[in-house]
PDB file of N, CA and C in Angstrom:
ATOM      1  N   MET A   1     -11.175-143.682  97.482  1.00 84.00           N
ATOM      2  CA  MET A   1     -10.851-144.954  98.095  1.00 84.00           C
ATOM      3  C   MET A   1     -10.101-145.783  96.860  1.00 84.00           C
ATOM      4  N   PHE A   2      -9.164-146.400  97.449  1.00 91.00           N
ATOM      5  CA  PHE A   2      -8.365-147.075  96.457  1.00 91.00           C
ATOM      6  C   PHE A   2      -7.289-148.087  97.226  1.00 91.00           C
ATOM      7  N   ALA A   3      -6.723-149.146  96.535  1.00 96.00           N
ATOM      8  CA  ALA A   3      -5.741-149.934  96.834  1.00 96.00           C
ATOM      9  C   ALA A   3      -4.470-149.994  96.122  1.00 96.00           C
ATOM     10  N   GLU A   4      -3.607-149.771  96.853  1.00 94.00           N
ATOM     11  CA  GLU A   4      -2.387-149.662  96.041  1.00 94.00           C
ATOM     12  C   GLU A   4      -1.268-150.757  96.246  1.00 94.00           C
ATOM     13  N   GLY A   5      -0.511-151.099  95.341  1.00 96.00           N
ATOM     14  CA  GLY A   5       0.612-152.114  95.378  1.00 96.00           C
ATOM     15  C   GLY A   5       1.885-151.776  94.958  1.00 96.00           C
ATOM     16  N   GLU A   6       3.041-152.410  95.220  1.00 95.00           N
ATOM     17  CA  GLU A   6       4.329-151.924  94.672  1.00 95.00           C
ATOM     18  C   GLU A   6       5.085-153.208  94.692  1.00 95.00           C
ATOM     19  N   ILE A   7       5.754-153.562  93.508  1.00 96.00           N
ATOM     20  CA  ILE A   7       6.651-154.792  93.452  1.00 96.00           C
ATOM     21  C   ILE A   7       7.980-154.180  93.403  1.00 96.00           C
ATOM     22  N   LEU A   8       8.868-154.645  94.298  1.00 94.00           N
ATOM     23  CA  LEU A   8      10.142-153.849  94.615  1.00 94.00           C
ATOM     24  C   LEU A   8      11.188-154.928  93.918  1.00 94.00           C
ATOM     25  N   LEU A   9      12.321-154.358  93.123  1.00 94.00           N
ATOM     26  CA  LEU A   9      13.105-154.900  92.376  1.00 94.00           C
ATOM     27  C   LEU A   9      14.464-154.176  92.700  1.00 94.00           C
ATOM     28  N   ASN A  10      14.972-154.252  94.040  1.00 93.00           N
ATOM     29  CA  ASN A  10      16.052-153.390  94.455  1.00 93.00           C
ATOM     30  C   ASN A  10      15.835-152.097  94.103  1.00 93.00           C
ATOM     31  N   HIS A  11      16.572-151.381  93.277  1.00 95.00           N
ATOM     32  CA  HIS A  11      16.447-150.094  92.898  1.00 95.00           C
ATOM     33  C   HIS A  11      15.013-149.652  92.154  1.00 95.00           C
ATOM     34  N   ILE A  12      14.543-150.593  91.417  1.00 97.00           N
ATOM     35  CA  ILE A  12      13.384-150.379  90.545  1.00 97.00           C
ATOM     36  C   ILE A  12      12.130-150.899  91.164  1.00 97.00           C
ATOM     37  N   ALA A  13      11.031-150.148  91.065  1.00 97.00           N
ATOM     38  CA  ALA A  13       9.797-150.630  91.434  1.00 97.00           C
ATOM     39  C   ALA A  13       8.601-150.340  90.380  1.00 97.00           C
ATOM     40  N   LEU A  14       7.837-151.441  90.388  1.00 98.00           N
ATOM     41  CA  LEU A  14       6.575-151.406  89.720  1.00 98.00           C
ATOM     42  C   LEU A  14       5.366-150.971  90.759  1.00 98.00           C
ATOM     43  N   THR A  15       4.533-149.832  90.399  1.00 97.00           N
ATOM     44  CA  THR A  15       3.543-149.485  91.093  1.00 97.00           C
ATOM     45  C   THR A  15       2.250-149.642  90.489  1.00 97.00           C
ATOM     46  N   PHE A  16       1.123-150.059  91.137  1.00 96.00           N
ATOM     47  CA  PHE A  16      -0.194-150.144  90.622  1.00 96.00           C
ATOM     48  C   PHE A  16      -1.319-150.005  91.447  1.00 96.00           C
ATOM     49  N   MET A  17      -2.407-149.121  91.067  1.00 96.00           N
ATOM     50  CA  MET A  17      -3.405-148.789  92.025  1.00 96.00           C
ATOM     51  C   MET A  17      -4.718-149.039  91.255  1.00 96.00           C
ATOM     52  N   VAL A  18      -5.726-149.467  91.984  1.00 96.00           N
ATOM     53  CA  VAL A  18      -7.160-149.357  91.473  1.00 96.00           C
ATOM     54  C   VAL A  18      -7.901-148.710  92.624  1.00 96.00           C
ATOM     55  N   GLY A  19      -8.991-147.807  92.133  1.00 95.00           N
ATOM     56  CA  GLY A  19      -9.844-147.236  93.173  1.00 95.00           C
ATOM     57  C   GLY A  19     -10.958-146.747  92.486  1.00 95.00           C
ATOM     58  N   ALA A  20     -11.955-145.990  93.450  1.00 94.00           N
ATOM     59  CA  ALA A  20     -13.072-145.450  93.015  1.00 94.00           C
ATOM     60  C   ALA A  20     -12.972-144.002  93.083  1.00 94.00           C
ATOM     61  N   ASN A  21     -13.490-143.386  91.858  1.00 90.00           N
ATOM     62  CA  ASN A  21     -13.729-141.988  92.083  1.00 90.00           C
ATOM     63  C   ASN A  21     -15.043-141.378  92.667  1.00 90.00           C
ATOM     64  N   LEU A  22     -14.881-140.594  93.848  1.00 90.00           N
ATOM     65  CA  LEU A  22     -16.221-140.322  94.425  1.00 90.00           C
ATOM     66  C   LEU A  22     -16.634-139.007  93.839  1.00 90.00           C
ATOM     67  N   HIS A  23     -15.622-138.064  93.413  1.00 90.00           N
ATOM     68  CA  HIS A  23     -16.237-136.822  92.950  1.00 90.00           C
ATOM     69  C   HIS A  23     -15.211-136.509  91.615  1.00 90.00           C
ATOM     70  N   LYS A  24     -15.790-136.433  90.446  1.00 86.00           N
ATOM     71  CA  LYS A  24     -14.953-136.142  89.392  1.00 86.00           C
ATOM     72  C   LYS A  24     -15.899-135.384  88.530  1.00 86.00           C
ATOM     73  N   PRO A  25     -16.143-134.059  88.556  1.00 86.00           N
ATOM     74  CA  PRO A  25     -17.186-133.407  87.849  1.00 86.00           C
ATOM     75  C   PRO A  25     -16.597-133.058  86.487  1.00 86.00           C
ATOM     76  N   ALA A  26     -15.541-132.567  86.142  1.00 84.00           N
ATOM     77  CA  ALA A  26     -14.879-132.541  84.751  1.00 84.00           C
ATOM     78  C   ALA A  26     -14.910-133.733  83.845  1.00 84.00           C
ATOM     79  N   TYR A  27     -15.049-134.917  84.284  1.00 84.00           N
ATOM     80  CA  TYR A  27     -15.365-135.983  83.355  1.00 84.00           C
ATOM     81  C   TYR A  27     -16.588-135.830  82.564  1.00 84.00           C
ATOM     82  N   ASP A  28     -17.723-135.392  83.186  1.00 81.00           N
ATOM     83  CA  ASP A  28     -18.873-135.103  82.216  1.00 81.00           C
ATOM     84  C   ASP A  28     -18.527-134.534  80.973  1.00 81.00           C
ATOM     85  N   ILE A  29     -17.937-133.492  80.860  1.00 80.00           N
ATOM     86  CA  ILE A  29     -17.526-132.570  79.843  1.00 80.00           C
ATOM     87  C   ILE A  29     -16.599-133.311  78.912  1.00 80.00           C
ATOM     88  N   ASP A  30     -15.680-133.978  79.417  1.00 80.00           N
ATOM     89  CA  ASP A  30     -14.566-134.761  78.715  1.00 80.00           C
ATOM     90  C   ASP A  30     -15.391-135.951  77.990  1.00 80.00           C
ATOM     91  N   TRP A  31     -16.159-136.706  78.706  1.00 80.00           N
ATOM     92  CA  TRP A  31     -17.115-137.778  77.846  1.00 80.00           C
ATOM     93  C   TRP A  31     -17.770-137.101  76.711  1.00 80.00           C
ATOM     94  N   ARG A  32     -18.576-136.022  76.934  1.00 76.00           N
ATOM     95  CA  ARG A  32     -19.169-135.403  75.924  1.00 76.00           C
ATOM     96  C   ARG A  32     -18.509-135.146  74.674  1.00 76.00           C
ATOM     97  N   ILE A  33     -17.169-134.541  74.917  1.00 75.00           N
ATOM     98  CA  ILE A  33     -16.439-134.106  73.858  1.00 75.00           C
ATOM     99  C   ILE A  33     -15.705-135.433  73.191  1.00 75.00           C
ATOM    100  N   ASN A  34     -15.211-136.340  73.764  1.00 76.00           N
ATOM    101  CA  ASN A  34     -14.484-137.355  73.248  1.00 76.00           C
ATOM    102  C   ASN A  34     -15.242-138.692  72.856  1.00 76.00           C
ATOM    103  N   GLN A  35     -16.347-138.844  73.467  1.00 73.00           N
ATOM    104  CA  GLN A  35     -17.063-139.982  72.984  1.00 73.00           C
ATOM    105  C   GLN A  35     -18.232-139.777  72.150  1.00 73.00           C
ATOM    106  N   GLY A  36     -18.571-138.659  72.017  1.00 63.00           N
ATOM    107  CA  GLY A  36     -19.878-138.210  71.216  1.00 63.00           C
ATOM    108  C   GLY A  36     -19.781-138.226  69.718  1.00 63.00           C
ATOM    109  N   TRP A  37     -18.537-138.566  69.125  1.00 65.00           N
ATOM    110  CA  TRP A  37     -18.613-138.326  67.611  1.00 65.00           C
ATOM    111  C   TRP A  37     -18.534-139.736  66.922  1.00 65.00           C
ATOM    112  N   ASP A  38     -18.730-140.966  67.559  1.00 64.00           N
ATOM    113  CA  ASP A  38     -18.732-142.252  67.055  1.00 64.00           C
ATOM    114  C   ASP A  38     -19.565-142.369  65.804  1.00 64.00           C
ATOM    115  N   ASN A  39     -21.027-142.112  66.080  1.00 66.00           N
ATOM    116  CA  ASN A  39     -22.163-142.409  65.176  1.00 66.00           C
ATOM    117  C   ASN A  39     -22.696-141.100  64.656  1.00 66.00           C
ATOM    118  N   THR A  40     -22.121-139.950  64.588  1.00 67.00           N
ATOM    119  CA  THR A  40     -22.611-138.609  64.058  1.00 67.00           C
ATOM    120  C   THR A  40     -22.985-138.683  62.760  1.00 67.00           C
ATOM    121  N   PRO A  41     -24.290-138.378  62.528  1.00 69.00           N
ATOM    122  CA  PRO A  41     -24.696-138.361  61.026  1.00 69.00           C
ATOM    123  C   PRO A  41     -24.007-137.245  60.355  1.00 69.00           C
ATOM    124  N   ARG A  42     -23.931-137.053  58.907  1.00 73.00           N
ATOM    125  CA  ARG A  42     -23.466-135.979  58.322  1.00 73.00           C
ATOM    126  C   ARG A  42     -23.986-134.638  58.480  1.00 73.00           C
ATOM    127  N   ASP A  43     -25.426-134.771  58.425  1.00 77.00           N
ATOM    128  CA  ASP A  43     -26.047-133.433  58.876  1.00 77.00           C
ATOM    129  C   ASP A  43     -26.585-133.756  60.134  1.00 77.00           C
ATOM    130  N   ILE A  44     -26.083-132.919  61.238  1.00 73.00           N
ATOM    131  CA  ILE A  44     -26.450-132.928  62.510  1.00 73.00           C
ATOM    132  C   ILE A  44     -27.819-132.431  62.870  1.00 73.00           C
ATOM    133  N   PRO A  45     -28.705-133.247  63.519  1.00 75.00           N
ATOM    134  CA  PRO A  45     -30.184-132.618  63.774  1.00 75.00           C
ATOM    135  C   PRO A  45     -30.037-131.848  65.113  1.00 75.00           C
ATOM    136  N   GLU A  46     -30.893-130.903  65.264  1.00 77.00           N
ATOM    137  CA  GLU A  46     -30.751-130.197  66.416  1.00 77.00           C
ATOM    138  C   GLU A  46     -30.907-131.002  67.826  1.00 77.00           C
ATOM    139  N   GLU A  47     -31.628-131.979  67.731  1.00 75.00           N
ATOM    140  CA  GLU A  47     -31.824-132.886  68.794  1.00 75.00           C
ATOM    141  C   GLU A  47     -30.814-133.770  69.131  1.00 75.00           C
ATOM    142  N   TRP A  48     -29.756-133.759  68.347  1.00 69.00           N
ATOM    143  CA  TRP A  48     -28.699-134.787  68.663  1.00 69.00           C
ATOM    144  C   TRP A  48     -28.012-134.515  69.795  1.00 69.00           C
ATOM    145  N   MET A  49     -27.751-135.682  70.485  1.00 68.00           N
ATOM    146  CA  MET A  49     -26.932-135.363  71.851  1.00 68.00           C
ATOM    147  C   MET A  49     -25.472-136.291  71.813  1.00 68.00           C
ATOM    148  N   LEU A  50     -24.314-135.468  71.938  1.00 67.00           N
ATOM    149  CA  LEU A  50     -23.119-136.142  72.124  1.00 67.00           C
ATOM    150  C   LEU A  50     -22.846-136.902  73.015  1.00 67.00           C
ATOM    151  N   GLY A  51     -22.116-138.023  73.182  1.00 67.00           N
ATOM    152  CA  GLY A  51     -21.884-138.655  74.324  1.00 67.00           C
ATOM    153  C   GLY A  51     -22.885-138.995  75.462  1.00 67.00           C
ATOM    154  N   GLU A  52     -23.765-139.901  75.024  1.00 73.00           N
ATOM    155  CA  GLU A  52     -24.691-140.102  76.151  1.00 73.00           C
ATOM    156  C   GLU A  52     -24.141-140.853  77.278  1.00 73.00           C
ATOM    157  N   TYR A  53     -24.902-140.389  78.576  1.00 79.00           N
ATOM    158  CA  TYR A  53     -24.265-141.131  79.812  1.00 79.00           C
ATOM    159  C   TYR A  53     -24.924-142.479  80.035  1.00 79.00           C
ATOM    160  N   ASN A  54     -24.189-143.293  79.412  1.00 81.00           N
ATOM    161  CA  ASN A  54     -24.765-144.928  79.599  1.00 81.00           C
ATOM    162  C   ASN A  54     -23.855-145.516  80.703  1.00 81.00           C
ATOM    163  N   SER A  55     -24.209-146.977  80.689  1.00 85.00           N
ATOM    164  CA  SER A  55     -23.443-147.615  81.743  1.00 85.00           C
ATOM    165  C   SER A  55     -21.602-147.622  81.498  1.00 85.00           C
ATOM    166  N   LYS A  56     -21.395-147.504  80.151  1.00 84.00           N
ATOM    167  CA  LYS A  56     -19.781-147.454  80.101  1.00 84.00           C
ATOM    168  C   LYS A  56     -19.354-146.174  80.627  1.00 84.00           C
ATOM    169  N   TYR A  57     -20.084-145.132  80.474  1.00 85.00           N
ATOM    170  CA  TYR A  57     -19.632-143.706  80.970  1.00 85.00           C
ATOM    171  C   TYR A  57     -19.656-143.783  82.765  1.00 85.00           C
ATOM    172  N   LYS A  58     -20.607-144.482  83.157  1.00 88.00           N
ATOM    173  CA  LYS A  58     -20.660-144.534  84.659  1.00 88.00           C
ATOM    174  C   LYS A  58     -19.537-145.212  85.018  1.00 88.00           C
ATOM    175  N   LEU A  59     -19.160-146.504  84.534  1.00 90.00           N
ATOM    176  CA  LEU A  59     -17.965-147.477  85.010  1.00 90.00           C
ATOM    177  C   LEU A  59     -16.803-146.579  84.751  1.00 90.00           C
ATOM    178  N   LYS A  60     -16.551-145.787  83.577  1.00 88.00           N
ATOM    179  CA  LYS A  60     -15.306-145.022  83.464  1.00 88.00           C
ATOM    180  C   LYS A  60     -15.031-144.014  84.209  1.00 88.00           C
ATOM    181  N   LYS A  61     -16.297-143.366  84.821  1.00 88.00           N
ATOM    182  CA  LYS A  61     -16.111-142.136  85.784  1.00 88.00           C
ATOM    183  C   LYS A  61     -15.834-142.677  87.041  1.00 88.00           C
ATOM    184  N   LEU A  62     -16.346-143.981  87.568  1.00 92.00           N
ATOM    185  CA  LEU A  62     -16.141-144.634  88.866  1.00 92.00           C
ATOM    186  C   LEU A  62     -14.835-145.006  88.907  1.00 92.00           C
ATOM    187  N   ILE A  63     -14.289-145.958  88.147  1.00 94.00           N
ATOM    188  CA  ILE A  63     -12.991-146.759  88.508  1.00 94.00           C
ATOM    189  C   ILE A  63     -11.967-145.870  87.687  1.00 94.00           C
ATOM    190  N   ALA A  64     -10.808-145.738  88.829  1.00 93.00           N
ATOM    191  CA  ALA A  64      -9.673-145.422  88.509  1.00 93.00           C
ATOM    192  C   ALA A  64      -8.446-146.138  88.556  1.00 93.00           C
ATOM    193  N   THR A  65      -7.602-146.048  87.748  1.00 94.00           N
ATOM    194  CA  THR A  65      -6.298-146.956  87.822  1.00 94.00           C
ATOM    195  C   THR A  65      -5.078-146.250  87.447  1.00 94.00           C
ATOM    196  N   ARG A  66      -3.865-146.699  87.988  1.00 95.00           N
ATOM    197  CA  ARG A  66      -2.715-146.075  87.847  1.00 95.00           C
ATOM    198  C   ARG A  66      -1.441-147.287  87.644  1.00 95.00           C
ATOM    199  N   LEU A  67      -0.733-147.033  86.821  1.00 97.00           N
ATOM    200  CA  LEU A  67       0.421-147.998  86.486  1.00 97.00           C
ATOM    201  C   LEU A  67       1.796-147.053  86.582  1.00 97.00           C
ATOM    202  N   GLY A  68       2.732-147.367  87.098  1.00 97.00           N
ATOM    203  CA  GLY A  68       3.817-146.772  87.264  1.00 97.00           C
ATOM    204  C   GLY A  68       5.246-147.363  87.330  1.00 97.00           C
ATOM    205  N   LEU A  69       6.399-146.703  87.305  1.00 98.00           N
ATOM    206  CA  LEU A  69       7.465-147.118  87.512  1.00 98.00           C
ATOM    207  C   LEU A  69       8.340-146.236  88.431  1.00 98.00           C
ATOM    208  N   ARG A  70       8.998-146.725  89.378  1.00 97.00           N
ATOM    209  CA  ARG A  70       9.755-145.920  90.137  1.00 97.00           C
ATOM    210  C   ARG A  70      11.501-146.211  90.216  1.00 97.00           C
ATOM    211  N   TYR A  71      12.239-145.399  90.466  1.00 98.00           N
ATOM    212  CA  TYR A  71      13.555-145.580  90.725  1.00 98.00           C
ATOM    213  C   TYR A  71      14.200-145.102  92.149  1.00 98.00           C
ATOM    214  N   TYR A  72      14.644-146.121  93.020  1.00 96.00           N
ATOM    215  CA  TYR A  72      15.040-145.606  94.264  1.00 96.00           C
ATOM    216  C   TYR A  72      16.457-145.455  94.375  1.00 96.00           C
ATOM    217  N   LEU A  73      16.860-144.232  94.967  1.00 96.00           N
ATOM    218  CA  LEU A  73      18.291-144.193  94.794  1.00 96.00           C
ATOM    219  C   LEU A  73      19.026-145.110  95.615  1.00 96.00           C
ATOM    220  N   PHE A  74      18.647-145.436  96.790  1.00 94.00           N
ATOM    221  CA  PHE A  74      19.397-146.685  97.428  1.00 94.00           C
ATOM    222  C   PHE A  74      18.649-147.835  97.240  1.00 94.00           C
ATOM    223  N   GLY A  75      19.253-148.946  97.143  1.00 92.00           N
ATOM    224  CA  GLY A  75      18.550-150.303  96.774  1.00 92.00           C
ATOM    225  C   GLY A  75      17.745-150.931  98.024  1.00 92.00           C
ATOM    226  N   ASN A  76      16.528-151.410  97.788  1.00 89.00           N
ATOM    227  CA  ASN A  76      15.778-152.092  98.824  1.00 89.00           C
ATOM    228  C   ASN A  76      16.114-153.084  99.436  1.00 89.00           C
ATOM    229  N   ASP A  77      16.993-153.911  98.882  1.00 88.00           N
ATOM    230  CA  ASP A  77      17.410-155.189  99.270  1.00 88.00           C
ATOM    231  C   ASP A  77      18.059-154.867 100.557  1.00 88.00           C
ATOM    232  N   SER A  78      18.955-153.875 100.819  1.00 86.00           N
ATOM    233  CA  SER A  78      19.360-153.689 102.197  1.00 86.00           C
ATOM    234  C   SER A  78      18.530-152.983 103.165  1.00 86.00           C
ATOM    235  N   THR A  79      17.301-152.676 102.832  1.00 86.00           N
ATOM    236  CA  THR A  79      16.102-152.048 103.601  1.00 86.00           C
ATOM    237  C   THR A  79      16.569-150.926 104.296  1.00 86.00           C
ATOM    238  N   PRO A  80      16.868-149.702 103.542  1.00 90.00           N
ATOM    239  CA  PRO A  80      17.534-148.550 104.145  1.00 90.00           C
ATOM    240  C   PRO A  80      16.422-147.700 104.803  1.00 90.00           C
ATOM    241  N   ILE A  81      16.799-147.259 105.958  1.00 91.00           N
ATOM    242  CA  ILE A  81      15.712-146.128 106.569  1.00 91.00           C
ATOM    243  C   ILE A  81      15.277-144.987 105.962  1.00 91.00           C
ATOM    244  N   HIS A  82      16.298-144.565 105.350  1.00 94.00           N
ATOM    245  CA  HIS A  82      15.837-143.263 104.419  1.00 94.00           C
ATOM    246  C   HIS A  82      16.160-143.664 103.022  1.00 94.00           C
ATOM    247  N   ASN A  83      14.975-143.091 102.049  1.00 94.00           N
ATOM    248  CA  ASN A  83      15.376-143.404 100.608  1.00 94.00           C
ATOM    249  C   ASN A  83      14.732-142.298  99.854  1.00 94.00           C
ATOM    250  N   ILE A  84      15.136-142.204  98.731  1.00 96.00           N
ATOM    251  CA  ILE A  84      14.630-141.093  97.775  1.00 96.00           C
ATOM    252  C   ILE A  84      14.097-141.809  96.592  1.00 96.00           C
ATOM    253  N   PHE A  85      13.095-141.342  95.778  1.00 97.00           N
ATOM    254  CA  PHE A  85      12.653-142.018  94.713  1.00 97.00           C
ATOM    255  C   PHE A  85      12.251-141.041  93.650  1.00 97.00           C
ATOM    256  N   ALA A  86      12.410-141.303  92.276  1.00 98.00           N
ATOM    257  CA  ALA A  86      11.739-140.484  91.180  1.00 98.00           C
ATOM    258  C   ALA A  86      11.084-141.537  90.478  1.00 98.00           C
ATOM    259  N   GLY A  87       9.781-141.134  89.957  1.00 98.00           N
ATOM    260  CA  GLY A  87       9.076-141.993  89.160  1.00 98.00           C
ATOM    261  C   GLY A  87       7.950-141.468  88.282  1.00 98.00           C
ATOM    262  N   ALA A  88       7.491-142.235  87.303  1.00 98.00           N
ATOM    263  CA  ALA A  88       6.368-141.679  86.295  1.00 98.00           C
ATOM    264  C   ALA A  88       5.463-142.778  86.561  1.00 98.00           C
ATOM    265  N   SER A  89       4.102-142.167  86.158  1.00 97.00           N
ATOM    266  CA  SER A  89       2.954-143.136  85.852  1.00 97.00           C
ATOM    267  C   SER A  89       2.116-142.709  84.882  1.00 97.00           C
ATOM    268  N   ILE A  90       1.055-143.712  84.660  1.00 97.00           N
ATOM    269  CA  ILE A  90       0.028-143.310  83.644  1.00 97.00           C
ATOM    270  C   ILE A  90      -1.400-143.380  84.742  1.00 97.00           C
ATOM    271  N   ASN A  91      -2.221-142.474  84.552  1.00 94.00           N
ATOM    272  CA  ASN A  91      -3.560-142.490  85.434  1.00 94.00           C
ATOM    273  C   ASN A  91      -4.476-142.667  84.265  1.00 94.00           C
ATOM    274  N   ALA A  92      -5.439-143.727  84.585  1.00 93.00           N
ATOM    275  CA  ALA A  92      -6.395-143.903  83.680  1.00 93.00           C
ATOM    276  C   ALA A  92      -7.807-144.201  84.201  1.00 93.00           C
ATOM    277  N   ASN A  93      -8.832-144.076  83.275  1.00 89.00           N
ATOM    278  CA  ASN A  93     -10.135-144.410  83.811  1.00 89.00           C
ATOM    279  C   ASN A  93     -10.638-145.743  83.160  1.00 89.00           C
ATOM    280  N   LEU A  94     -10.564-146.613  83.937  1.00 86.00           N
ATOM    281  CA  LEU A  94     -10.965-148.077  83.509  1.00 86.00           C
ATOM    282  C   LEU A  94     -10.028-148.560  82.279  1.00 86.00           C
ATOM    283  N   GLY A  95      -8.782-148.237  82.388  1.00 82.00           N
ATOM    284  CA  GLY A  95      -7.842-148.556  81.517  1.00 82.00           C
ATOM    285  C   GLY A  95      -7.619-147.559  80.275  1.00 82.00           C
ATOM    286  N   GLN A  96      -8.375-146.456  79.997  1.00 86.00           N
ATOM    287  CA  GLN A  96      -8.283-145.516  79.118  1.00 86.00           C
ATOM    288  C   GLN A  96      -7.455-144.267  79.595  1.00 86.00           C
ATOM    289  N   ALA A  97      -6.298-144.042  79.099  1.00 88.00           N
ATOM    290  CA  ALA A  97      -5.238-143.155  79.660  1.00 88.00           C
ATOM    291  C   ALA A  97      -5.875-141.907  79.866  1.00 88.00           C
ATOM    292  N   ASP A  98      -5.742-141.134  80.956  1.00 88.00           N
ATOM    293  CA  ASP A  98      -6.260-140.037  81.270  1.00 88.00           C
ATOM    294  C   ASP A  98      -5.133-138.856  81.097  1.00 88.00           C
ATOM    295  N   PHE A  99      -4.122-139.050  82.010  1.00 92.00           N
ATOM    296  CA  PHE A  99      -2.812-138.191  82.235  1.00 92.00           C
ATOM    297  C   PHE A  99      -1.665-138.900  82.704  1.00 92.00           C
ATOM    298  N   THR A 100      -0.344-138.244  82.516  1.00 97.00           N
ATOM    299  CA  THR A 100       0.638-138.778  83.180  1.00 97.00           C
ATOM    300  C   THR A 100       1.180-138.193  84.158  1.00 97.00           C
ATOM    301  N   GLU A 101       1.931-138.487  85.068  1.00 96.00           N
ATOM    302  CA  GLU A 101       2.409-138.031  86.450  1.00 96.00           C
ATOM    303  C   GLU A 101       3.650-138.266  86.541  1.00 96.00           C
ATOM    304  N   VAL A 102       4.463-137.312  86.866  1.00 98.00           N
ATOM    305  CA  VAL A 102       6.018-137.518  87.364  1.00 98.00           C
ATOM    306  C   VAL A 102       6.038-137.007  88.778  1.00 98.00           C
ATOM    307  N   SER A 103       6.811-138.107  89.663  1.00 97.00           N
ATOM    308  CA  SER A 103       6.718-137.718  91.003  1.00 97.00           C
ATOM    309  C   SER A 103       8.254-137.980  91.614  1.00 97.00           C
ATOM    310  N   VAL A 104       8.522-137.147  92.485  1.00 98.00           N
ATOM    311  CA  VAL A 104       9.767-137.349  93.277  1.00 98.00           C
ATOM    312  C   VAL A 104       9.290-137.469  94.952  1.00 98.00           C
ATOM    313  N   GLY A 105       9.976-138.508  95.661  1.00 97.00           N
ATOM    314  CA  GLY A 105       9.547-138.671  96.984  1.00 97.00           C
ATOM    315  C   GLY A 105      10.618-139.100  97.912  1.00 97.00           C
ATOM    316  N   TYR A 106      10.077-139.130  99.074  1.00 97.00           N
ATOM    317  CA  TYR A 106      11.191-139.409 100.201  1.00 97.00           C
ATOM    318  C   TYR A 106      10.208-140.716 101.033  1.00 97.00           C
ATOM    319  N   VAL A 107      11.163-141.648 101.396  1.00 93.00           N
ATOM    320  CA  VAL A 107      10.655-142.874 102.039  1.00 93.00           C
ATOM    321  C   VAL A 107      11.433-142.762 103.555  1.00 93.00           C
ATOM    322  N   PHE A 108      10.490-142.871 104.523  1.00 94.00           N
ATOM    323  CA  PHE A 108      11.187-143.200 105.897  1.00 94.00           C
ATOM    324  C   PHE A 108      10.654-144.228 106.493  1.00 94.00           C
ATOM    325  N   LEU A 109      11.585-145.342 106.794  1.00 90.00           N
ATOM    326  CA  LEU A 109      11.070-146.516 107.345  1.00 90.00           C
ATOM    327  C   LEU A 109      10.921-146.384 108.871  1.00 90.00           C
ATOM    328  N   LEU A 110       9.731-146.823 109.375  1.00 88.00           N
ATOM    329  CA  LEU A 110       9.543-146.537 110.956  1.00 88.00           C
ATOM    330  C   LEU A 110      10.203-147.609 111.785  1.00 88.00           C
ATOM    331  N   THR A 111      10.255-148.712 111.327  1.00 81.00           N
ATOM    332  CA  THR A 111      10.990-149.852 112.117  1.00 81.00           C
ATOM    333  C   THR A 111      12.071-150.399 111.337  1.00 81.00           C
ATOM    334  N   GLU A 112      13.131-150.782 111.995  1.00 67.00           N
ATOM    335  CA  GLU A 112      14.190-151.541 111.244  1.00 67.00           C
ATOM    336  C   GLU A 112      13.980-153.037 111.507  1.00 67.00           C
ATOM    337  N   LYS A 113      14.574-153.689 110.479  1.00 60.00           N
ATOM    338  CA  LYS A 113      14.271-155.195 110.480  1.00 60.00           C
ATOM    339  C   LYS A 113      15.474-155.745 111.148  1.00 60.00           C
TER     340      LYS A 113
END
């Protein structure tokens, strides 16, 4: 589930997305590895648990965001029926970068203005 928007500036577009992750099993391991070392004592006791699953973990696992930039081959001011774009975006979990994405796409306009 997500909502996505795009601000068109002729050949350039800014894209943004916010949504909810319904299933992300690998994030549990990522959280333990990356968040568990904040307050670790010098001598680690056996019962020490890295990266507790608290409310911050639950929010970051649930909320997904994306921010990107696209370049359209034909300007959007003239409303072309066919257009090709190349773009790059950063995908994040509640604002913390997760991975980058490079995309190439084709747009077909169903109705003419």
